[in-house]
Coordinates of C-alpha atoms and ligand atoms in Angstrom, one line a residue:
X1 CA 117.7 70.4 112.5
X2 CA 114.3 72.3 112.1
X3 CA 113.9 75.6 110.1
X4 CA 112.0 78.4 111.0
X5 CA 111.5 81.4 109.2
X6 CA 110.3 84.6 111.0
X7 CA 108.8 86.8 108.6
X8 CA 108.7 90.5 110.0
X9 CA 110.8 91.9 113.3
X10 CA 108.1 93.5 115.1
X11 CA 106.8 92.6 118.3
X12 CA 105.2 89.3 117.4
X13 CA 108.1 88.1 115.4
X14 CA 110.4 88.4 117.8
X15 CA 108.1 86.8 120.6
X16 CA 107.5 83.8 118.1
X17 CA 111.1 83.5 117.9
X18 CA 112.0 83.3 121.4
X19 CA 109.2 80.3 121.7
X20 CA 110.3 78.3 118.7
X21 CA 113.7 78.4 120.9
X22 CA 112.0 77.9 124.3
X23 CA 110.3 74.5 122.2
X24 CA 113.7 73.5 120.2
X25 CA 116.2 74.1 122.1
X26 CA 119.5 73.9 120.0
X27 CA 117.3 71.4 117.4
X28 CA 116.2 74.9 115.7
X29 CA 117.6 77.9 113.8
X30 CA 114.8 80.4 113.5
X31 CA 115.4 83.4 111.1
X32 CA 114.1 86.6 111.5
X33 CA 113.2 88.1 108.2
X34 CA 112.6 91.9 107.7
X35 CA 111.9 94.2 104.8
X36 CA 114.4 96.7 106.6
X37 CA 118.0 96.1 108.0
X38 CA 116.1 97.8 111.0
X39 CA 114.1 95.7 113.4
X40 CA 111.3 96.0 115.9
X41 CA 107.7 96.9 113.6
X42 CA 105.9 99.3 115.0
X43 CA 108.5 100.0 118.6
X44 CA 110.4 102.1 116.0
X45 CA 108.1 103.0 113.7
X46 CA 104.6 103.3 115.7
X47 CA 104.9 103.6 119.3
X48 CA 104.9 107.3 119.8
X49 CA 108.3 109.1 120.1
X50 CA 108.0 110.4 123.4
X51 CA 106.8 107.3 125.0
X52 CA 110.2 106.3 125.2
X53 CA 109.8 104.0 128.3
X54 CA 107.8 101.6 125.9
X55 CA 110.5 101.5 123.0
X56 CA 112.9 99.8 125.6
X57 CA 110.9 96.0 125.3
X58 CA 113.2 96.2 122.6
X59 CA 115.8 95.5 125.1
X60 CA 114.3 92.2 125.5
X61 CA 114.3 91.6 121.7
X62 CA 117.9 92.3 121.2
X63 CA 118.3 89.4 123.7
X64 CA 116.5 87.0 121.6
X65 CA 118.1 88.2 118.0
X66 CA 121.6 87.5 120.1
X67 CA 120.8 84.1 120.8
X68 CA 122.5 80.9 119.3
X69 CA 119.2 79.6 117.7
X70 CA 118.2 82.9 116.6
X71 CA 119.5 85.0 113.4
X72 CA 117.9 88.2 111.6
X73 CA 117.9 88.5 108.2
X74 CA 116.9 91.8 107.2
X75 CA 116.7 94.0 104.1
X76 CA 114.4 91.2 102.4
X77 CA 111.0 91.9 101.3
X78 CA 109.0 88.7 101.7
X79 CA 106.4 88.7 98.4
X80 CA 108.9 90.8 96.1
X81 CA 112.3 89.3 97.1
X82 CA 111.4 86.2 97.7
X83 CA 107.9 84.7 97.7
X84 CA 105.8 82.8 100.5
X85 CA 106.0 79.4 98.5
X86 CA 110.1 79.6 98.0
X87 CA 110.5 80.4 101.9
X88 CA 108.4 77.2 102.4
X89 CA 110.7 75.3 99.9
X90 CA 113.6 76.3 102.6
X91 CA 112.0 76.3 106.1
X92 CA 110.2 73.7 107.9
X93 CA 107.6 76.3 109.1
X94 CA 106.6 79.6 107.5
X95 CA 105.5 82.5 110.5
X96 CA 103.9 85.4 109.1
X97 CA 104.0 89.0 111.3
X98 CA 104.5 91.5 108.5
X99 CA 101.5 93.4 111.2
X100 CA 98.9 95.8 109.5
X101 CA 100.6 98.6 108.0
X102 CA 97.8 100.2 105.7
X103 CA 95.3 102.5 106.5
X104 CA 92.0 101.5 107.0
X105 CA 89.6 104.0 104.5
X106 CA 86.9 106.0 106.0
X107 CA 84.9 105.3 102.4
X108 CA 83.5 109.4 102.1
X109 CA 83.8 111.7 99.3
X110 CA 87.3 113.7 99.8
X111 CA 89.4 111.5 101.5
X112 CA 91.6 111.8 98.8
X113 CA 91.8 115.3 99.4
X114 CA 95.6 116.6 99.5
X115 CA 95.5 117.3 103.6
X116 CA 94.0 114.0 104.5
X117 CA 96.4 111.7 106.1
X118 CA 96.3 107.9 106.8
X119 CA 97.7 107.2 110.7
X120 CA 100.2 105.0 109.3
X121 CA 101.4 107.9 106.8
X122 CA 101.2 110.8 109.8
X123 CA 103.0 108.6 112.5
X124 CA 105.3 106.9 110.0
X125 CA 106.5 110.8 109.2
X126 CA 107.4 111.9 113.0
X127 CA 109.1 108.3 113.6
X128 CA 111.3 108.3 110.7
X129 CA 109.5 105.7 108.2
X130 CA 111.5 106.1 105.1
X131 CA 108.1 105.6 103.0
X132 CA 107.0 108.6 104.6
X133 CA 109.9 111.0 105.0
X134 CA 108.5 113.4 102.4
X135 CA 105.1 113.3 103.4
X136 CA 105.2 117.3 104.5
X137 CA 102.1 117.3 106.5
X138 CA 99.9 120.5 105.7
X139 CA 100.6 122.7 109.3
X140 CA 100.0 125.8 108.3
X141 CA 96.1 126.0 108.8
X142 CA 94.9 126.6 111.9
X143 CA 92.7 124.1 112.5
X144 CA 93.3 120.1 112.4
X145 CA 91.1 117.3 112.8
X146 CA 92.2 113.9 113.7
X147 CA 89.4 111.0 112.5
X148 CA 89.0 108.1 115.6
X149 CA 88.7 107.1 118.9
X150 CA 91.4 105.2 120.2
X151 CA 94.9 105.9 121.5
X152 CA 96.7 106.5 118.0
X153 CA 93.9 109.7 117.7
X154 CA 95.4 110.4 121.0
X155 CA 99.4 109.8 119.7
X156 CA 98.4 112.3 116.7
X157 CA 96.4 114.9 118.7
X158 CA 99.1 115.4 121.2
X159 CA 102.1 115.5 118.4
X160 CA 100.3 118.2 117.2
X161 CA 99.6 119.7 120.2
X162 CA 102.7 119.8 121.8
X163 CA 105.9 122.2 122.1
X164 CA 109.5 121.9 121.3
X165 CA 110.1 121.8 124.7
X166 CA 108.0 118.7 125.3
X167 CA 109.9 116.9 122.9
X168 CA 112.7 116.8 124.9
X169 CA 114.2 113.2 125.5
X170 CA 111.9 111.5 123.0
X171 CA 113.1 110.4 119.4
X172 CA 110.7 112.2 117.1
X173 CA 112.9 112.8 114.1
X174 CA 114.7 115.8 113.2
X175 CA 112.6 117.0 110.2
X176 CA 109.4 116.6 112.0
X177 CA 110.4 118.6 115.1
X178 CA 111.4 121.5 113.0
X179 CA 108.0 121.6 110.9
X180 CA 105.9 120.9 114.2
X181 CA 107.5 124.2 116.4
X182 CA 106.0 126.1 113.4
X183 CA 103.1 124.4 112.8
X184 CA 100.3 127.2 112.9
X185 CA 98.0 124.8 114.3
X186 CA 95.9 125.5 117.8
X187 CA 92.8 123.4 117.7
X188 CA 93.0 119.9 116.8
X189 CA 89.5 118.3 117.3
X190 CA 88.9 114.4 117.9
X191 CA 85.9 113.1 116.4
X192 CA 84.5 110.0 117.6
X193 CA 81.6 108.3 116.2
X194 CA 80.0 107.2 119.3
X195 CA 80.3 108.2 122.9
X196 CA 82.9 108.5 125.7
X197 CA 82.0 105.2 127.1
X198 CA 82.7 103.6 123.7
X199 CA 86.7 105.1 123.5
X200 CA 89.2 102.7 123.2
X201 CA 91.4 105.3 124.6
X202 CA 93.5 104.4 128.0
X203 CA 93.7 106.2 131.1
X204 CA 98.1 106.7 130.7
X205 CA 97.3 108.5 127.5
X206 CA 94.4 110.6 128.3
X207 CA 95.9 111.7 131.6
X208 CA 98.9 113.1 129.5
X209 CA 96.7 115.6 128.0
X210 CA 95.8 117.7 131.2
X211 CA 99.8 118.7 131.5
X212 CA 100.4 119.8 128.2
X213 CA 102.0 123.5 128.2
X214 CA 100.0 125.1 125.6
X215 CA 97.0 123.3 125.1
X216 CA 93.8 122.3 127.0
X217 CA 91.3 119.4 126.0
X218 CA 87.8 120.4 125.8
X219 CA 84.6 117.9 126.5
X220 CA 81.2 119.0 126.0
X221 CA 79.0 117.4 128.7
X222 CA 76.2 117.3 126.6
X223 CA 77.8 113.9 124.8
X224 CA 78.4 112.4 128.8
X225 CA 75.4 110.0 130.3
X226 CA 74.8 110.5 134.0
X227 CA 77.6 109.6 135.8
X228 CA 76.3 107.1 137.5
X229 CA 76.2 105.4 134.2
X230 CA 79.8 104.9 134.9
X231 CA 79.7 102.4 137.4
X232 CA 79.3 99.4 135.1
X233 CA 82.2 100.1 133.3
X234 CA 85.3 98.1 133.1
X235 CA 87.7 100.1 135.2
X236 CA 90.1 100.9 133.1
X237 CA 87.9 102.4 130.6
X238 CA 85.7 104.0 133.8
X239 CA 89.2 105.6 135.0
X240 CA 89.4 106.7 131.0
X241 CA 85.7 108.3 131.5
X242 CA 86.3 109.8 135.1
X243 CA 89.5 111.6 133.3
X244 CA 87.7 112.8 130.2
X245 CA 84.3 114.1 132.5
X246 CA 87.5 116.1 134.4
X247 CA 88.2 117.9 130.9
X248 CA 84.9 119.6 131.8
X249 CA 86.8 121.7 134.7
X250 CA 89.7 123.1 132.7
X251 CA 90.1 126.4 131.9
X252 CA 90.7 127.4 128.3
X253 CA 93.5 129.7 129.0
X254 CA 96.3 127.6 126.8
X255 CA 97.0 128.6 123.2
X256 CA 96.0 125.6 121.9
X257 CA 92.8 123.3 122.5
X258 CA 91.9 119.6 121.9
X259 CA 88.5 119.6 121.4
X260 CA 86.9 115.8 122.2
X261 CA 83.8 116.0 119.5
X262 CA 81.5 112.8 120.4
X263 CA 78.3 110.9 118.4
X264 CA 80.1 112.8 115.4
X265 CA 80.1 110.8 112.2
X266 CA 82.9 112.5 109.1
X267 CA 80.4 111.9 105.9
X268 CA 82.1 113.9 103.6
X269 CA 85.7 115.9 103.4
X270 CA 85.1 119.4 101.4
X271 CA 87.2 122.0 100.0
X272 CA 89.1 124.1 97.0
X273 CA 91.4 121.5 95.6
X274 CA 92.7 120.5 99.3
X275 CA 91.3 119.9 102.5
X276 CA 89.3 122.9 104.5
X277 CA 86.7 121.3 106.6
X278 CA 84.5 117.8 107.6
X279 CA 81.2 117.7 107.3
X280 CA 79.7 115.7 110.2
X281 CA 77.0 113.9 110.6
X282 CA 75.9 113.8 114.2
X283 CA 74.8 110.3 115.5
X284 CA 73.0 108.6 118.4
X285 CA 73.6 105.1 119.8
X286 CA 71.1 102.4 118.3
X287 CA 70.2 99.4 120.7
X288 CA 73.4 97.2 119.6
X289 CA 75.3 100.3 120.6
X290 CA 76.4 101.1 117.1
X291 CA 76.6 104.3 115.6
X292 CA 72.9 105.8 114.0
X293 CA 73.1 108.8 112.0
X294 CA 70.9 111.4 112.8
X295 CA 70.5 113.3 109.8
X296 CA 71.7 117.0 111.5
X297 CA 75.3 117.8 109.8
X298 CA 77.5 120.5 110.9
X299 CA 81.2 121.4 109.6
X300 CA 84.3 121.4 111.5
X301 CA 87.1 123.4 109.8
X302 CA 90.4 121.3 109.2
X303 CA 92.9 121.7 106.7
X304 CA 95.1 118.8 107.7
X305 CA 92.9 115.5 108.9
X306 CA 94.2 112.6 110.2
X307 CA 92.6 109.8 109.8
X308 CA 93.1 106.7 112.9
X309 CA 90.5 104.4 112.3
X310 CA 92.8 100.9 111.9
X311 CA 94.6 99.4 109.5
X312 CA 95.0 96.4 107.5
X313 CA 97.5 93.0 106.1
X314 CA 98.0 93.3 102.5
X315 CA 97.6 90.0 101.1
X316 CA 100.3 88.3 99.5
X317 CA 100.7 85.8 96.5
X318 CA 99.2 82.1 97.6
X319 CA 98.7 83.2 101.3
X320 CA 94.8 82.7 102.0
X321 CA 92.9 86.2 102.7
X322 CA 90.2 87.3 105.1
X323 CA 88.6 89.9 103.3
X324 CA 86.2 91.3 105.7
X325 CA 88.9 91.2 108.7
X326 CA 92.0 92.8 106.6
X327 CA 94.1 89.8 107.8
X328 CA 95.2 86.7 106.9
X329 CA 92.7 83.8 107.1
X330 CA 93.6 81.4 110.0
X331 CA 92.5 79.3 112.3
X332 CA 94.3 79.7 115.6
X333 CA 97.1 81.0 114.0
X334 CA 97.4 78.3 111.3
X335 CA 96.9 79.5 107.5
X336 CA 98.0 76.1 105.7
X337 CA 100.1 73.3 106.2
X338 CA 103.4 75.0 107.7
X339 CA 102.2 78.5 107.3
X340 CA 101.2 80.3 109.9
X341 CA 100.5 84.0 111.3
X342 CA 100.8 85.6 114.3
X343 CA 100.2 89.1 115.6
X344 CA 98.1 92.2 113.8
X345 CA 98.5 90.2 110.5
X346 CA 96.9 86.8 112.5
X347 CA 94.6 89.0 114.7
X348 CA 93.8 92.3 113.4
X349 CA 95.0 95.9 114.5
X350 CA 94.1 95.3 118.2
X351 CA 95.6 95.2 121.6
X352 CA 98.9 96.2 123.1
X353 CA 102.6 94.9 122.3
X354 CA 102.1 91.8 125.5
X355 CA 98.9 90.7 123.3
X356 CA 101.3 89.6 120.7
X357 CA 103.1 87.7 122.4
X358 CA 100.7 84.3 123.3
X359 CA 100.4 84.0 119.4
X360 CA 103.9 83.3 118.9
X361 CA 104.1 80.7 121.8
X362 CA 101.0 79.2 120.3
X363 CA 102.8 78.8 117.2
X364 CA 105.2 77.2 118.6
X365 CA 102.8 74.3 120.9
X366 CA 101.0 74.2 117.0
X367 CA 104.2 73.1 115.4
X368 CA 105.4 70.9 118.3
X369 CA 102.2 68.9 117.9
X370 CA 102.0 68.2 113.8
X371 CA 105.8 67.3 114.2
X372 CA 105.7 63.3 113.7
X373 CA 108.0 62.1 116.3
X374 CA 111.8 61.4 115.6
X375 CA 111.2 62.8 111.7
X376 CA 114.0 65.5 111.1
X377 CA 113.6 68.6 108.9
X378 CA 116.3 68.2 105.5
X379 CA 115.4 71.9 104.3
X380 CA 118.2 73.9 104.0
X381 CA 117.0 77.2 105.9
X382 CA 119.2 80.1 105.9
X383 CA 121.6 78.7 103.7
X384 CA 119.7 78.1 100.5
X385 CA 117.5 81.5 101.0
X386 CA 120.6 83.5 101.4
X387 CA 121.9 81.5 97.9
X388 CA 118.3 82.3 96.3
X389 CA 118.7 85.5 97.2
X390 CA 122.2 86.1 96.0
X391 CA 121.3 84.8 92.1
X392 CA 118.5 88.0 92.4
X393 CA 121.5 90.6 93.0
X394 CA 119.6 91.0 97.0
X395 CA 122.1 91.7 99.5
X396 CA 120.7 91.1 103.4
X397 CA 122.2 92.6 106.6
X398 CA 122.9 91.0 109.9
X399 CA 121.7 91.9 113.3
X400 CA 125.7 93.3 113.6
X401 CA 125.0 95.8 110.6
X402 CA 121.7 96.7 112.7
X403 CA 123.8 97.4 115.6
X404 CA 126.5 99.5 113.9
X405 CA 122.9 101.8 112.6
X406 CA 121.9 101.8 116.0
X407 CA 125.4 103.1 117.1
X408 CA 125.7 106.0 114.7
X409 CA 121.9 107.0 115.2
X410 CA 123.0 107.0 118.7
X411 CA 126.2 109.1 118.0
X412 CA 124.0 111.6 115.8
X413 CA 121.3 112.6 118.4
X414 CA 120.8 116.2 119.4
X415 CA 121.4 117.0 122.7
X416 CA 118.7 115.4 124.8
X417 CA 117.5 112.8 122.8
X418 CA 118.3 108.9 122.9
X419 CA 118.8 109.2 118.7
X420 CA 118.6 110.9 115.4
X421 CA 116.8 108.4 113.2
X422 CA 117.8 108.0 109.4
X423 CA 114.7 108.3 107.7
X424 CA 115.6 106.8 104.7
X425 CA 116.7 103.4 103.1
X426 CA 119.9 104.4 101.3
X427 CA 121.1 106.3 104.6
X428 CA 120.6 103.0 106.3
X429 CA 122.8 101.0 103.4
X430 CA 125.4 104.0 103.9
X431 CA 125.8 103.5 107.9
X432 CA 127.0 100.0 107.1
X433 CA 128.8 101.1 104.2
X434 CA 126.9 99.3 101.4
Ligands
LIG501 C1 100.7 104.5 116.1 C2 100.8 103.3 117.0 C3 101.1 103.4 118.4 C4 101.1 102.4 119.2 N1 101.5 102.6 120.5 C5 101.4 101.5 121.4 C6 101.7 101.7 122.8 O1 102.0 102.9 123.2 N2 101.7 100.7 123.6 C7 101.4 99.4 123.1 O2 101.3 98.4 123.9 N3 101.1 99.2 121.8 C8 101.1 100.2 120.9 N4 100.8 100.0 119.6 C9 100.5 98.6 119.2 C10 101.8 97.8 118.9 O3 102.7 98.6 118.2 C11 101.4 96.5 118.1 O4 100.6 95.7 119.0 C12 102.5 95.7 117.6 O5 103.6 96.4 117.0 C13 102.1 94.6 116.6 O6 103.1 93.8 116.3 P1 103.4 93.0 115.0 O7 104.7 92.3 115.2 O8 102.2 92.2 114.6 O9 103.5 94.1 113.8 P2 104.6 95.2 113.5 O10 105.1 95.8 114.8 O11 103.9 96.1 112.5 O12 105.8 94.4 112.8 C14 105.7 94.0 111.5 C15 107.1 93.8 110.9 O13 107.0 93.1 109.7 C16 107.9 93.7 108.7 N5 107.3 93.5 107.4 C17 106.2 93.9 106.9 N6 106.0 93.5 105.7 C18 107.0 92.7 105.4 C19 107.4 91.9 104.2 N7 106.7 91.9 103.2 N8 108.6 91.2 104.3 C20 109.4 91.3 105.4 N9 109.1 92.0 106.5 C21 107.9 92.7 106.5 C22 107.8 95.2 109.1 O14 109.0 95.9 108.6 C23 107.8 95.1 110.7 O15 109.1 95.1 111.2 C24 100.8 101.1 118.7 C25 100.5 100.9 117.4 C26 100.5 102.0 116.5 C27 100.1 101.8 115.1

């Protein structure tokens, strides 16, 4: 019997998993480790709260987790539980996804600012991340600013933006749909440091923002190249461009606005003890297509700032480190002998949930081939980690105590919703009466 452990339940740990048991058949147990005794990453945790259509891949997930081959381990935190070397005393094959939950650092005076906000911190807060369930956003300026050019700007700027209302059947937790409705906010501005043909924003998302009830985007055309510049363009981000060159037409007749701000480089964050405005650096594209300052600044008021400019793997003890990419260093997916990553921690913070999932079957085709034929694995898995981690006083859960969470979040949703969240660790331990 071969070993696997999983480490982290987010989309590429759970695709890894169902290739180990596409490759091994019944020849495999493959645990999915977690830090929390709730799975799926960044479906739960990221993936904005009233995209709801997109958290149901976790459908497909609870498929492989049910499997005979398959078990999930959670409430174990790989590097303070139990350490990268001990899991690969106990498993065959070591398969890091822990993704890339830190924010990324703009590197300007005044980012430590009280009002300045990682990504991670702002949309761990409306999706229930118990790390952030205090964080108490800063909503009663009103002006906000959210820092980067890519749909997760787009995920902030329209949680701010929108009304109670348009909340309806999504998940956004309890605490950060009462602070939003009286959020004093009514211009959020997106700065970008390059143009409108460099977004990484997609056409679902920006089309979104010309039916919100209160607010209107705003695009200067001064920051648009002739359209027939457009042409060229890959045509999903041309469709992106057609939509944001149609911002030009609306009216401003909403409450709010969501002003695109282009060729706009942050170089500093100013104000009395707390956040109050950006000062921006305007830029010009230099002939790699990067980002040249142009020396004229300007400010743009905001006393809560978002920052979305990507995030980063923390390393862990013995696990080798790309420095420059914020990942782990690996070649194809393969850190070390055994050891291996797959997903944001393999590939960085890029791409969509499907991208994740060739890394895991690549794994798997890795592993297959270093295997020496008719050698069988005589590690213990599951049953020494679980004995390990029962001498350090750590108690896991079971995919059945997820389930019974799942059921009472269910149970506690207001009206409308699919679930009320429990934002917090010990309310978690307390569903399945730990
Ligand atoms: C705000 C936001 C919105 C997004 N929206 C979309 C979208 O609309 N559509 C789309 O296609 N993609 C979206 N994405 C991208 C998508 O979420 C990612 O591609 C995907 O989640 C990456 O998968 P992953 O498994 O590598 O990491 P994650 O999903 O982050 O999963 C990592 C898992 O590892 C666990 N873990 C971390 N550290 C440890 C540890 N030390 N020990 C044990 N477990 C650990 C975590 O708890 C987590 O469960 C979004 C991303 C963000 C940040």
């Amino acid at each position: 019997m071969r070993h696997f452990a999983v480490v982290g339940s987010g989309p590429a740990g759970f695709y890894t998993a169902e290739a180990l048991e596409k490759a091994y058949g019944e020849k495999a147990r493959i645990d999915i480790l977690d830090r929390y005794p709730v799975p799926y990453g960044l479906i739960r945790f990221g993936v904005a709260p009233d995209h709801q259509s997109l958290k149901a891949v976790s459908k497909r997930y609870d498929k492989v987790a049910e499997s005979a081959g398959v078990d999930f381990i959670g409430n174990v935190c790989v590097g303070l539980d139990v350490s990268v070397a001990e899991l690969l005393e106990h498993y065959d094959a070591v398969i890091l996804a822990i993704g890339a939950p830190n924010d990324r650092k703009l590197g300007i005076p005044g980012e430590d600012l009280p009002g300045v906000i990682g990504s991670a911190q702002f949309v761990g807060w409306y999706n229930g991340h118990p790390d952030f369930a205090d964080l108490d956003p800063p909503l009663d300026g009103t002006h906000a600013a959210v820092i980067g050019a890519g749909n997760v700007a787009l995920d902030c700027a329209r949680i701010l933006s929108k009304t109670r209302h348009e909340f309806e059947g999504s998940d956004i937790v309890g605490h950060a749909l009462e602070a939003l409705e009286k959020s004093a906010i009514r211009t959020v501005t997106i700065l970008g440091r390059r143009g409108p043909h460099q977004i990484a924003m997609t056409p679902k998302e920006l089309g979104e923002l010309g039916h919100l009830e209160e607010s209107v985007p705003v695009v200067d055309m001064a920051d648009f190249p002739p359209v027939e510049a457009d042409a060229p363009l890959e045509p999903g981000l041309r469709k992106s461009v057609t939509l944001l060159r149609g911002f030009a037409d609306f009216e401003p007749n909403k409450a709010k606005t969501m002003v695109f701000d282009f060729f706009a480089r942050p170089v500093a964050i100013e104000g009395d003890g707390k956040a109050e405005r950006i000062i921006v650096e305007k830029t010009e594209l230099d002939e790699k297509g990067a980002a040249r300052g142009t020396g004229e600044t300007y400010e743009v008021p905001a006393t809560l700032v978002v920052t979305a400019i990507g995030y980063s793997t923390p390393p862990m003890e013995g696990v080798a480190y790309d420095e420059r990419g914020t990942k782990f260093l690996n070649e194809n997916g393969r850190i070390a002998d055994r050891l291996y990553a797959v997903g944001w921690a393999r590939r960085g913070p890029t791409g969509t949930i499907g991208t994740n999932r060739p890394d895991g079957y690549e794994v798997a085709d890795q592993h297959v081939a270093t295997i020496p034929a008719g050698s069988a694995g005589d590690r213990p898995g599951a049953e020494g980690l679980k004995r390990l981690l029962a001498e350090r006083g750590v108690m896991p859960t079971d995919y059945d105590d997820w389930r019974k969470i799942e059921q009472t979040e269910v149970a506690n949703a207001r009206a409308g919703s699919p679930r009320e969240k429990f934002v917090r660790h010990a309310e978690w331990l307390q569903a399945i009466g730990r």
